[in-house]
Short mmCIF file of C-alpha atoms and ligand atoms in Angstrom, two decimals:
data_model
loop_
_atom_site.label_atom_id
_atom_site.label_comp_id
_atom_site.label_asym_id
_atom_site.label_seq_id
_atom_site.Cartn_x
_atom_site.Cartn_y
_atom_site.Cartn_z
CA UNK A 1 -57.00 -41.46 -79.27
CA UNK A 2 -57.50 -45.16 -78.77
CA UNK A 3 -56.02 -45.01 -75.31
CA UNK A 4 -57.76 -41.89 -74.04
CA UNK A 5 -59.62 -43.34 -71.04
CA UNK A 6 -62.42 -40.82 -71.47
CA UNK A 7 -63.56 -42.62 -74.62
CA UNK A 8 -65.39 -45.96 -74.55
CA UNK A 9 -63.07 -47.24 -77.26
CA UNK A 10 -60.20 -47.17 -74.75
CA UNK A 11 -59.79 -50.31 -72.64
CA UNK A 12 -59.14 -48.08 -69.62
CA UNK A 13 -62.60 -46.51 -69.94
CA UNK A 14 -64.19 -49.71 -68.61
CA UNK A 15 -63.26 -50.02 -64.98
CA UNK A 16 -65.47 -52.68 -63.43
CA UNK A 17 -63.22 -55.26 -61.82
CA UNK A 18 -65.97 -57.82 -62.29
CA UNK A 19 -65.36 -58.13 -66.00
CA UNK A 20 -63.18 -61.01 -66.95
CA UNK A 21 -63.20 -64.34 -68.74
CA UNK A 22 -64.56 -66.31 -65.78
CA UNK A 23 -67.63 -64.13 -65.30
CA UNK A 24 -68.41 -64.00 -69.03
CA UNK A 25 -67.84 -67.74 -69.40
CA UNK A 26 -70.24 -68.73 -66.63
CA UNK A 27 -72.99 -66.55 -68.09
CA UNK A 28 -72.19 -67.72 -71.62
CA UNK A 29 -72.50 -71.38 -70.69
CA UNK A 30 -75.84 -70.80 -68.94
CA UNK A 31 -77.08 -69.09 -72.09
CA UNK A 32 -75.70 -71.87 -74.29
CA UNK A 33 -77.93 -74.38 -72.55
CA UNK A 34 -80.90 -72.04 -72.06
CA UNK A 35 -81.07 -70.55 -75.54
CA UNK A 36 -80.75 -73.97 -77.14
CA UNK A 37 -83.83 -75.06 -75.20
CA UNK A 38 -85.63 -71.85 -76.24
CA UNK A 39 -84.81 -72.48 -79.90
CA UNK A 40 -86.00 -76.09 -79.84
CA UNK A 41 -89.21 -75.39 -77.91
CA UNK A 42 -89.87 -72.42 -80.20
CA UNK A 43 -89.59 -74.56 -83.34
CA UNK A 44 -91.78 -77.21 -81.76
CA UNK A 45 -94.37 -74.62 -80.87
CA UNK A 46 -94.59 -73.59 -84.51
CA UNK A 47 -94.96 -77.23 -85.59
CA UNK A 48 -97.79 -77.65 -83.07
CA UNK A 49 -99.91 -75.14 -85.00
CA UNK A 50 -100.20 -77.60 -87.93
CA UNK A 51 -98.87 -74.92 -90.31
CA UNK A 52 -98.35 -77.38 -93.16
CA UNK A 53 -101.94 -78.62 -92.94
CA UNK A 54 -103.86 -75.57 -94.11
CA UNK A 55 -103.05 -71.94 -94.91
CA UNK A 56 -105.31 -70.71 -92.08
CA UNK A 57 -103.01 -72.36 -89.55
CA UNK A 58 -99.81 -70.94 -90.98
CA UNK A 59 -98.75 -67.59 -89.61
CA UNK A 60 -95.45 -67.79 -91.53
CA UNK A 61 -96.44 -68.89 -95.04
CA UNK A 62 -93.22 -67.75 -96.72
CA UNK A 63 -90.91 -69.80 -94.55
CA UNK A 64 -89.64 -71.93 -97.46
CA UNK A 65 -87.05 -74.48 -96.41
CA UNK A 66 -87.14 -73.25 -92.81
CA UNK A 67 -90.15 -75.51 -92.45
CA UNK A 68 -88.05 -78.57 -93.30
CA UNK A 69 -88.45 -80.02 -89.82
CA UNK A 70 -92.27 -79.85 -89.58
CA UNK A 71 -93.98 -83.04 -88.53
CA UNK A 72 -97.41 -84.24 -87.48
CA UNK A 73 -97.82 -82.98 -83.91
CA UNK A 74 -98.91 -85.91 -81.72
CA UNK A 75 -101.84 -86.08 -79.28
CA UNK A 76 -99.77 -87.75 -76.55
CA UNK A 77 -98.93 -86.98 -73.83
CA UNK A 78 -101.97 -84.74 -73.50
CA UNK A 79 -99.93 -82.06 -71.69
CA UNK A 80 -97.27 -81.87 -74.41
CA UNK A 81 -97.98 -78.33 -75.59
CA UNK A 82 -98.57 -77.15 -72.04
CA UNK A 83 -95.08 -78.32 -71.09
CA UNK A 84 -93.41 -77.10 -74.27
CA UNK A 85 -94.84 -73.61 -74.09
CA UNK A 86 -94.55 -73.29 -70.33
CA UNK A 87 -90.84 -74.05 -70.66
CA UNK A 88 -90.39 -71.73 -73.66
CA UNK A 89 -91.98 -68.67 -72.08
CA UNK A 90 -90.95 -69.18 -68.46
CA UNK A 91 -87.35 -69.96 -69.37
CA UNK A 92 -87.22 -67.04 -71.78
CA UNK A 93 -88.32 -64.61 -69.09
CA UNK A 94 -86.04 -66.19 -66.50
CA UNK A 95 -82.99 -65.79 -68.74
CA UNK A 96 -83.43 -62.02 -69.20
CA UNK A 97 -81.08 -61.06 -66.33
CA UNK A 98 -78.50 -63.58 -67.54
CA UNK A 99 -78.64 -62.17 -71.07
CA UNK A 100 -78.31 -58.58 -69.82
CA UNK A 101 -75.41 -59.49 -67.53
CA UNK A 102 -73.67 -61.32 -70.35
CA UNK A 103 -74.03 -58.34 -72.68
CA UNK A 104 -72.81 -56.02 -69.92
CA UNK A 105 -69.79 -58.22 -69.35
CA UNK A 106 -68.62 -57.93 -72.95
CA UNK A 107 -69.73 -54.37 -73.71
CA UNK A 108 -66.13 -53.02 -73.95
CA UNK A 109 -65.71 -55.18 -77.05
CA UNK A 110 -68.59 -53.40 -78.74
CA UNK A 111 -66.63 -50.14 -78.70
CA UNK A 112 -63.18 -51.53 -79.38
CA UNK A 113 -61.16 -49.89 -82.16
CA UNK A 114 -60.12 -50.36 -84.88
CA UNK A 115 -63.50 -51.67 -86.09
CA UNK A 116 -61.72 -54.45 -87.94
CA UNK A 117 -58.15 -55.64 -87.86
CA UNK A 118 -58.59 -58.13 -90.67
CA UNK A 119 -61.27 -59.61 -92.88
CA UNK A 120 -61.76 -62.43 -90.39
CA UNK A 121 -62.11 -59.95 -87.56
CA UNK A 122 -64.60 -57.89 -89.58
CA UNK A 123 -66.70 -60.98 -90.24
CA UNK A 124 -66.58 -61.89 -86.59
CA UNK A 125 -67.78 -58.47 -85.52
CA UNK A 126 -70.64 -58.53 -88.03
CA UNK A 127 -71.68 -61.92 -86.69
CA UNK A 128 -71.61 -60.47 -83.18
CA UNK A 129 -73.98 -57.72 -84.28
CA UNK A 130 -76.37 -60.39 -85.52
CA UNK A 131 -75.88 -62.24 -82.26
CA UNK A 132 -76.55 -59.31 -79.95
CA UNK A 133 -79.21 -57.73 -82.17
CA UNK A 134 -80.86 -61.11 -82.68
CA UNK A 135 -80.90 -61.86 -78.97
CA UNK A 136 -82.43 -58.51 -78.07
CA UNK A 137 -84.95 -58.80 -80.90
CA UNK A 138 -86.10 -62.29 -79.89
CA UNK A 139 -86.41 -61.46 -76.20
CA UNK A 140 -88.20 -58.16 -76.84
CA UNK A 141 -90.71 -59.57 -79.36
CA UNK A 142 -91.35 -62.56 -77.11
CA UNK A 143 -91.99 -60.47 -74.02
CA UNK A 144 -94.19 -58.03 -75.93
CA UNK A 145 -96.29 -60.85 -77.31
CA UNK A 146 -96.81 -62.29 -73.86
CA UNK A 147 -97.36 -59.07 -72.00
CA UNK A 148 -99.39 -56.90 -74.33
CA UNK A 149 -101.94 -57.25 -76.99
CA UNK A 150 -99.27 -57.29 -79.58
CA UNK A 151 -97.89 -53.84 -80.35
CA UNK A 152 -94.92 -54.61 -82.54
CA UNK A 153 -95.17 -53.45 -86.14
CA UNK A 154 -95.83 -56.52 -88.25
CA UNK A 155 -97.13 -59.89 -87.16
CA UNK A 156 -95.41 -61.47 -84.18
CA UNK A 157 -95.18 -64.94 -85.66
CA UNK A 158 -93.01 -64.37 -88.76
CA UNK A 159 -90.83 -61.82 -86.95
CA UNK A 160 -90.13 -64.11 -84.02
CA UNK A 161 -89.69 -67.13 -86.31
CA UNK A 162 -87.30 -65.57 -88.82
CA UNK A 163 -85.54 -63.70 -86.02
CA UNK A 164 -84.99 -67.02 -84.27
CA UNK A 165 -83.22 -68.51 -87.30
CA UNK A 166 -80.96 -65.51 -87.84
CA UNK A 167 -80.18 -65.30 -84.15
CA UNK A 168 -79.61 -69.02 -83.70
CA UNK A 169 -77.28 -69.21 -86.71
CA UNK A 170 -75.10 -66.48 -85.19
CA UNK A 171 -75.46 -68.09 -81.78
CA UNK A 172 -74.37 -71.52 -83.02
CA UNK A 173 -71.31 -70.04 -84.74
CA UNK A 174 -70.42 -68.07 -81.63
CA UNK A 175 -70.90 -71.10 -79.38
CA UNK A 176 -68.75 -73.28 -81.64
CA UNK A 177 -65.94 -70.71 -81.51
CA UNK A 178 -66.13 -69.83 -77.84
CA UNK A 179 -67.39 -72.80 -75.84
CA UNK A 180 -63.99 -74.54 -75.61
CA UNK A 181 -62.38 -71.39 -74.18
CA UNK A 182 -65.32 -70.82 -71.85
CA UNK A 183 -64.97 -74.32 -70.43
CA UNK A 184 -61.23 -73.77 -70.00
CA UNK A 185 -61.91 -70.52 -68.18
CA UNK A 186 -64.13 -72.27 -65.68
CA UNK A 187 -61.42 -74.77 -64.90
CA UNK A 188 -58.75 -72.07 -64.87
CA UNK A 189 -56.89 -70.74 -61.85
CA UNK A 190 -59.14 -69.87 -58.95
CA UNK A 191 -57.79 -66.39 -58.46
CA UNK A 192 -59.45 -65.14 -61.62
CA UNK A 193 -62.81 -65.66 -59.97
CA UNK A 194 -62.37 -62.71 -57.70
CA UNK A 195 -61.92 -59.13 -58.82
CA UNK A 196 -58.40 -57.87 -58.81
CA UNK A 197 -57.66 -55.11 -56.29
CA UNK A 198 -57.24 -51.73 -57.96
CA UNK A 199 -53.58 -51.45 -57.10
CA UNK A 200 -52.58 -54.72 -58.67
CA UNK A 201 -51.63 -54.29 -62.31
CA UNK A 202 -53.62 -56.34 -64.78
CA UNK A 203 -51.76 -59.36 -65.94
CA UNK A 204 -52.50 -61.35 -69.04
CA UNK A 205 -54.00 -59.87 -72.14
CA UNK A 206 -57.65 -60.81 -71.92
CA UNK A 207 -59.50 -57.83 -73.38
CA UNK A 208 -62.37 -58.32 -70.92
CA UNK A 209 -60.15 -57.52 -67.95
CA UNK A 210 -59.92 -53.81 -67.24
CA UNK A 211 -56.33 -52.51 -67.35
CA UNK A 212 -57.14 -50.04 -64.57
CA UNK A 213 -59.91 -51.66 -62.53
CA UNK A 214 -61.85 -49.71 -59.92
CA UNK A 215 -62.16 -50.87 -56.33
CA UNK A 216 -64.39 -53.95 -56.11
CA UNK A 217 -67.68 -53.44 -54.30
CA UNK A 218 -68.88 -56.99 -54.81
CA UNK A 219 -67.17 -60.26 -55.59
CA UNK A 220 -67.71 -62.00 -58.92
CA UNK A 221 -69.60 -64.70 -57.06
CA UNK A 222 -71.69 -62.01 -55.42
CA UNK A 223 -72.47 -60.49 -58.80
CA UNK A 224 -73.43 -63.90 -60.18
CA UNK A 225 -75.65 -64.37 -57.14
CA UNK A 226 -77.31 -61.06 -57.94
CA UNK A 227 -77.97 -62.14 -61.53
CA UNK A 228 -79.19 -65.54 -60.36
CA UNK A 229 -81.43 -63.89 -57.77
CA UNK A 230 -82.97 -61.69 -60.46
CA UNK A 231 -83.55 -64.73 -62.65
CA UNK A 232 -85.11 -66.59 -59.72
CA UNK A 233 -87.41 -63.67 -58.97
CA UNK A 234 -88.61 -63.59 -62.58
CA UNK A 235 -89.08 -67.35 -62.51
CA UNK A 236 -91.10 -67.19 -59.31
CA UNK A 237 -93.36 -64.45 -60.65
CA UNK A 238 -93.92 -66.19 -64.00
CA UNK A 239 -94.11 -69.94 -63.43
CA UNK A 240 -97.48 -69.75 -61.64
CA UNK A 241 -99.14 -69.06 -64.99
CA UNK A 242 -98.92 -72.73 -65.82
CA UNK A 243 -101.09 -73.72 -62.87
CA UNK A 244 -104.42 -72.78 -61.49
CA UNK A 245 -105.50 -72.50 -57.92
CA UNK A 246 -103.72 -70.22 -55.46
CA UNK A 247 -100.31 -70.52 -57.16
CA UNK A 248 -101.64 -68.71 -60.18
CA UNK A 249 -101.78 -65.53 -58.15
CA UNK A 250 -97.97 -65.62 -57.85
CA UNK A 251 -97.77 -65.13 -61.61
CA UNK A 252 -97.45 -61.36 -61.39
CA UNK A 253 -95.75 -61.26 -64.78
CA UNK A 254 -98.24 -63.56 -66.48
CA UNK A 255 -99.85 -62.36 -69.70
CA UNK A 256 -101.83 -59.16 -69.48
CA UNK A 257 -104.20 -60.45 -66.80
CA UNK A 258 -107.11 -60.95 -69.15
CA UNK A 259 -110.67 -60.82 -67.90
CA UNK A 260 -111.24 -62.20 -64.42
CA UNK A 261 -112.48 -65.75 -64.97
CA UNK A 262 -114.31 -65.76 -61.63
CA UNK A 263 -114.90 -68.99 -59.73
CA UNK A 264 -116.90 -72.15 -60.28
CA UNK A 265 -116.71 -74.73 -63.07
CA UNK A 266 -115.95 -72.09 -65.71
CA UNK A 267 -113.52 -70.25 -63.45
CA UNK A 268 -110.32 -70.71 -65.42
CA UNK A 269 -108.27 -68.37 -67.60
CA UNK A 270 -110.08 -66.71 -70.49
CA UNK A 271 -108.21 -65.54 -73.53
CA UNK A 272 -110.66 -63.66 -75.78
CA UNK A 273 -114.11 -62.98 -74.34
CA UNK A 274 -117.29 -63.54 -76.31
CA UNK A 275 -117.82 -59.80 -76.32
CA UNK A 276 -114.33 -59.16 -77.70
CA UNK A 277 -114.91 -61.75 -80.41
CA UNK A 278 -118.22 -60.09 -81.32
CA UNK A 279 -120.36 -63.13 -80.48
CA UNK A 280 -123.97 -62.06 -79.94
CA UNK A 281 -126.22 -64.03 -77.57
CA UNK A 282 -128.84 -64.19 -80.33
CA UNK A 283 -126.46 -66.36 -82.40
CA UNK A 284 -125.76 -68.87 -79.67
CA UNK A 285 -129.25 -69.49 -78.29
CA UNK A 286 -130.55 -73.04 -78.70
CA UNK A 287 -133.24 -71.73 -81.07
CA UNK A 288 -130.88 -70.20 -83.59
CA UNK A 289 -127.57 -72.03 -83.24
CA UNK A 290 -126.93 -74.90 -85.63
CA UNK A 291 -123.82 -76.98 -86.11
CA UNK A 292 -123.19 -77.48 -89.82
CA UNK A 293 -121.20 -80.64 -90.49
CA UNK A 294 -119.97 -81.43 -94.00
CA UNK A 295 -118.18 -84.53 -95.29
CA UNK A 296 -118.12 -87.25 -97.91
CA UNK A 297 -121.87 -87.86 -97.86
CA UNK A 298 -122.99 -84.26 -97.72
CA UNK A 299 -124.04 -81.79 -95.04
CA UNK A 300 -126.07 -82.21 -91.86
CA UNK A 301 -127.32 -79.41 -89.63
CA UNK A 302 -127.59 -80.26 -85.95
CA UNK A 303 -129.37 -78.43 -83.16
CA UNK A 304 -128.04 -78.57 -79.65
CA UNK A 305 -130.73 -81.15 -78.86
CA UNK A 306 -129.56 -83.30 -81.79
CA UNK A 307 -126.01 -83.16 -80.44
CA UNK A 308 -127.12 -84.15 -76.96
CA UNK A 309 -128.74 -87.27 -78.42
CA UNK A 310 -125.35 -88.45 -79.71
CA UNK A 311 -123.08 -90.40 -77.35
CA UNK A 312 -121.38 -87.96 -74.94
CA UNK A 313 -117.83 -88.59 -73.77
CA UNK A 314 -115.49 -86.96 -71.29
CA UNK A 315 -111.83 -85.99 -71.45
CA UNK A 316 -109.55 -84.26 -68.95
CA UNK A 317 -107.49 -81.75 -70.94
CA UNK A 318 -105.76 -78.44 -70.33
CA UNK A 319 -105.93 -75.21 -72.30
CA UNK A 320 -102.36 -74.20 -73.13
CA UNK A 321 -101.73 -70.90 -74.89
CA UNK A 322 -98.73 -69.88 -76.97
CA UNK A 323 -98.31 -67.06 -74.45
CA UNK A 324 -97.11 -69.63 -71.93
CA UNK A 325 -100.08 -69.73 -69.59
CA UNK A 326 -102.06 -72.89 -69.21
CA UNK A 327 -104.76 -74.40 -67.06
CA UNK A 328 -104.59 -77.72 -65.32
CA UNK A 329 -106.78 -80.45 -66.80
CA UNK A 330 -110.42 -79.42 -67.10
CA UNK A 331 -113.17 -81.97 -67.32
CA UNK A 332 -114.74 -81.53 -70.76
CA UNK A 333 -117.83 -83.34 -71.96
CA UNK A 334 -119.22 -83.45 -75.46
CA UNK A 335 -119.36 -85.31 -78.75
CA UNK A 336 -116.26 -86.97 -80.17
CA UNK A 337 -114.97 -85.34 -83.33
CA UNK A 338 -114.63 -88.77 -84.90
CA UNK A 339 -118.31 -89.49 -84.19
CA UNK A 340 -119.21 -86.28 -86.00
CA UNK A 341 -116.98 -87.36 -88.90
CA UNK A 342 -118.85 -90.67 -88.99
CA UNK A 343 -122.16 -88.80 -89.33
CA UNK A 344 -121.06 -87.47 -92.72
CA UNK A 345 -119.57 -90.61 -94.22
CA UNK A 346 -116.13 -90.96 -92.61
CA UNK A 347 -116.78 -94.03 -90.48
CA UNK A 348 -113.45 -95.82 -90.44
CA UNK A 349 -110.70 -93.39 -91.13
CA UNK A 350 -111.55 -89.88 -89.97
CA UNK A 351 -109.86 -87.25 -92.20
CA UNK A 352 -108.59 -83.75 -91.39
CA UNK A 353 -111.21 -81.21 -90.39
CA UNK A 354 -111.63 -77.49 -90.90
CA UNK A 355 -113.29 -75.85 -87.90
CA UNK A 356 -115.05 -72.49 -88.22
CA UNK A 357 -116.55 -70.37 -85.47
CA UNK A 358 -119.30 -67.77 -85.37
CA UNK A 359 -116.60 -65.12 -85.20
CA UNK A 360 -116.27 -62.98 -88.32
CA UNK A 361 -112.82 -61.50 -87.75
CA UNK A 362 -109.68 -62.52 -85.90
CA UNK A 363 -106.80 -64.83 -86.76
CA UNK A 364 -108.03 -67.65 -84.53
CA UNK A 365 -111.66 -67.74 -85.63
CA UNK A 366 -110.94 -70.91 -87.60
CA UNK A 367 -108.38 -73.72 -87.56
CA UNK A 368 -107.56 -77.02 -89.23
CA UNK A 369 -106.97 -80.24 -87.29
CA UNK A 370 -105.09 -83.30 -88.48
CA UNK A 371 -106.67 -86.69 -89.09
CA UNK A 372 -104.72 -88.00 -86.10
CA UNK A 373 -106.20 -85.31 -83.89
CA UNK A 374 -109.72 -86.02 -85.13
CA UNK A 375 -109.25 -89.74 -84.54
CA UNK A 376 -108.16 -89.38 -80.91
CA UNK A 377 -111.09 -90.45 -78.69
CA UNK A 378 -110.35 -87.53 -76.34
CA UNK A 379 -110.85 -84.93 -79.08
CA UNK A 380 -114.26 -83.44 -78.44
CA UNK A 381 -116.71 -80.87 -79.55
CA UNK A 382 -117.28 -79.93 -75.92
CA UNK A 383 -120.63 -78.67 -74.63
CA UNK A 384 -119.82 -78.88 -70.93
CA UNK A 385 -116.84 -78.16 -68.75
CA UNK A 386 -116.43 -79.38 -65.18
CA UNK A 387 -120.05 -80.49 -65.09
CA UNK A 388 -121.59 -77.22 -66.28
CA UNK A 389 -122.50 -75.77 -69.67
CA UNK A 390 -119.69 -73.80 -71.26
CA UNK A 391 -119.82 -70.14 -70.31
CA UNK A 392 -120.07 -67.61 -73.15
CA UNK A 393 -116.40 -66.70 -72.73
CA UNK A 394 -115.24 -70.33 -72.90
CA UNK A 395 -117.03 -70.90 -76.19
CA UNK A 396 -120.71 -71.55 -75.54
CA UNK A 397 -122.49 -73.36 -77.09
CA UNK A 398 -119.65 -75.62 -78.31
CA UNK A 399 -115.89 -75.59 -78.58
CA UNK A 400 -113.18 -77.94 -79.77
CA UNK A 401 -110.73 -79.51 -77.33
CA UNK A 402 -107.83 -81.64 -78.60
CA UNK A 403 -105.17 -83.35 -76.48
CA UNK A 404 -101.64 -81.91 -76.60
CA UNK A 405 -102.65 -79.13 -78.99
CA UNK A 406 -102.03 -75.41 -78.55
CA UNK A 407 -104.90 -73.18 -77.43
CA UNK A 408 -105.30 -71.73 -80.92
CA UNK A 409 -106.55 -75.10 -82.18
CA UNK A 410 -109.23 -75.26 -79.47
CA UNK A 411 -111.72 -73.16 -81.39
CA UNK A 412 -114.54 -71.60 -79.36
CA UNK A 413 -118.12 -70.78 -80.54
CA UNK A 414 -117.96 -73.48 -83.23
CA UNK A 415 -120.47 -73.18 -86.08
CA UNK A 416 -119.14 -75.44 -88.84
CA UNK A 417 -117.02 -78.55 -89.26
CA UNK A 418 -115.83 -79.57 -92.72
CA UNK A 419 -114.23 -83.02 -92.91
CA UNK A 420 -112.00 -84.10 -95.78
CA UNK A 421 -109.97 -82.20 -98.36
CA UNK A 422 -108.86 -78.93 -96.84
N1 LIG N 1 -113.27 -68.56 -82.07
C1 LIG N 1 -112.12 -68.42 -81.37
N2 LIG N 1 -111.63 -69.49 -80.69
C2 LIG N 1 -110.48 -69.38 -79.97
C3 LIG N 1 -109.77 -68.17 -79.93
C4 LIG N 1 -110.29 -67.06 -80.65
O1 LIG N 1 -109.73 -65.95 -80.66
N3 LIG N 1 -111.48 -67.23 -81.35
N4 LIG N 1 -108.60 -68.09 -79.22
C5 LIG N 1 -107.88 -69.35 -79.02
C6 LIG N 1 -106.75 -69.23 -78.11
S1 LIG N 1 -105.39 -68.39 -78.68
C7 LIG N 1 -106.74 -69.83 -76.88
S2 LIG N 1 -105.34 -69.81 -75.93
C8 LIG N 1 -107.93 -70.53 -76.36
C9 LIG N 1 -108.26 -70.02 -74.98
O2 LIG N 1 -109.42 -70.62 -74.49
P1 LIG N 1 -110.11 -70.08 -73.18
O3 LIG N 1 -110.37 -68.60 -73.37
O4 LIG N 1 -111.34 -70.88 -72.98
O5 LIG N 1 -109.13 -70.31 -72.05
O6 LIG N 1 -109.05 -70.35 -77.21
C10 LIG N 1 -108.79 -70.49 -78.57
N5 LIG N 1 -110.03 -70.47 -79.29
MO1 LIG N 2 -103.72 -68.67 -77.27
#
């Protein structure tokens, strides 16, 4: 039964002459580099949320020792999160054709019988299930999070985070076992690069090579070019999301469009609108809105006019979302967070701060910032952007902006700042 070429378990069932160690090795080595970058930028992205600072920041509270690497995310360079997340998402999308081609190139192995020849072989096949399943899971959850208002059952963050560890463990084991052979295959005899004509009997015993290959319709290089072209196309239709201006319109695959930001000083990408967040104009008018600031010496309540009497400072900072999109630097103007800390008794050494918005529901209605982020002179409670008052959708009357931080920490519609013990 094993050799009946009508069954996928038979080597003769798989007839593409493209399959072979060279093709699989090239794709495997591209993924080795690419997925390593995805793993590192993914872990960094989690660290950038300040998850160890306060429970409200931590979307994966049960991570245990998987948080061993967390560190205080810096405020320099100010485009750090923009770069990290742009690379993570754009590279992830770009690698989709490479991943699919790699899986296609080894699919005969998935069906090979017997399921296990030995204990070692059984363990290897189980690890391959984790590898393939993990890869598909990470790419699918990532794309869904970027493209849709999240539809996956369960929260994206823990799924993608735990999935990454399981997947990367299997990936590291696989890479350790296979990279030496893959490198050898690339240096191997040239003639393996091109598909064997159908008439020529298969030589060697590599299980990837079909024993009865069909007639080639494309060379292996041609097939690689096709995969590379697909990757390039995805890159070209994604990368524009990390810019603004005309290039942004090339980002056809950028996150779910969002509301049209329009033009003018406030004409840059909007994540959640004021309407979506349930912010009513009556709450944000200068007559009703108050900023409540609490710290060592008690609580002060400031009107917008009070805030405007404090020294105003400017900072050029981007908004960079976990979804991969970002804006170029916007020109924010407002009160320094450390000046607000000083108002309530933290003159010399500003502490951490807990920021709350007018929003009543939603995971990002509040966030905690580190002492180092509060202390940075570019960290503002912004009232203006690009010379104009903040629009309702960008957080009017006041929002936080912090250099190098992810968008989630740039709370909009701020109502309350609590300095000190979180
Ligand atoms: N109150 C509040 N602030 C918020 C959010 C939110 O949902 N509620 N979303 C955050 C996220 S995820 C991002 S990426 C930025 C986007 O800011 P923008 O819409 O001005 O571009 O706002 C942040 N501030
Ligand atoms: Mo975001």
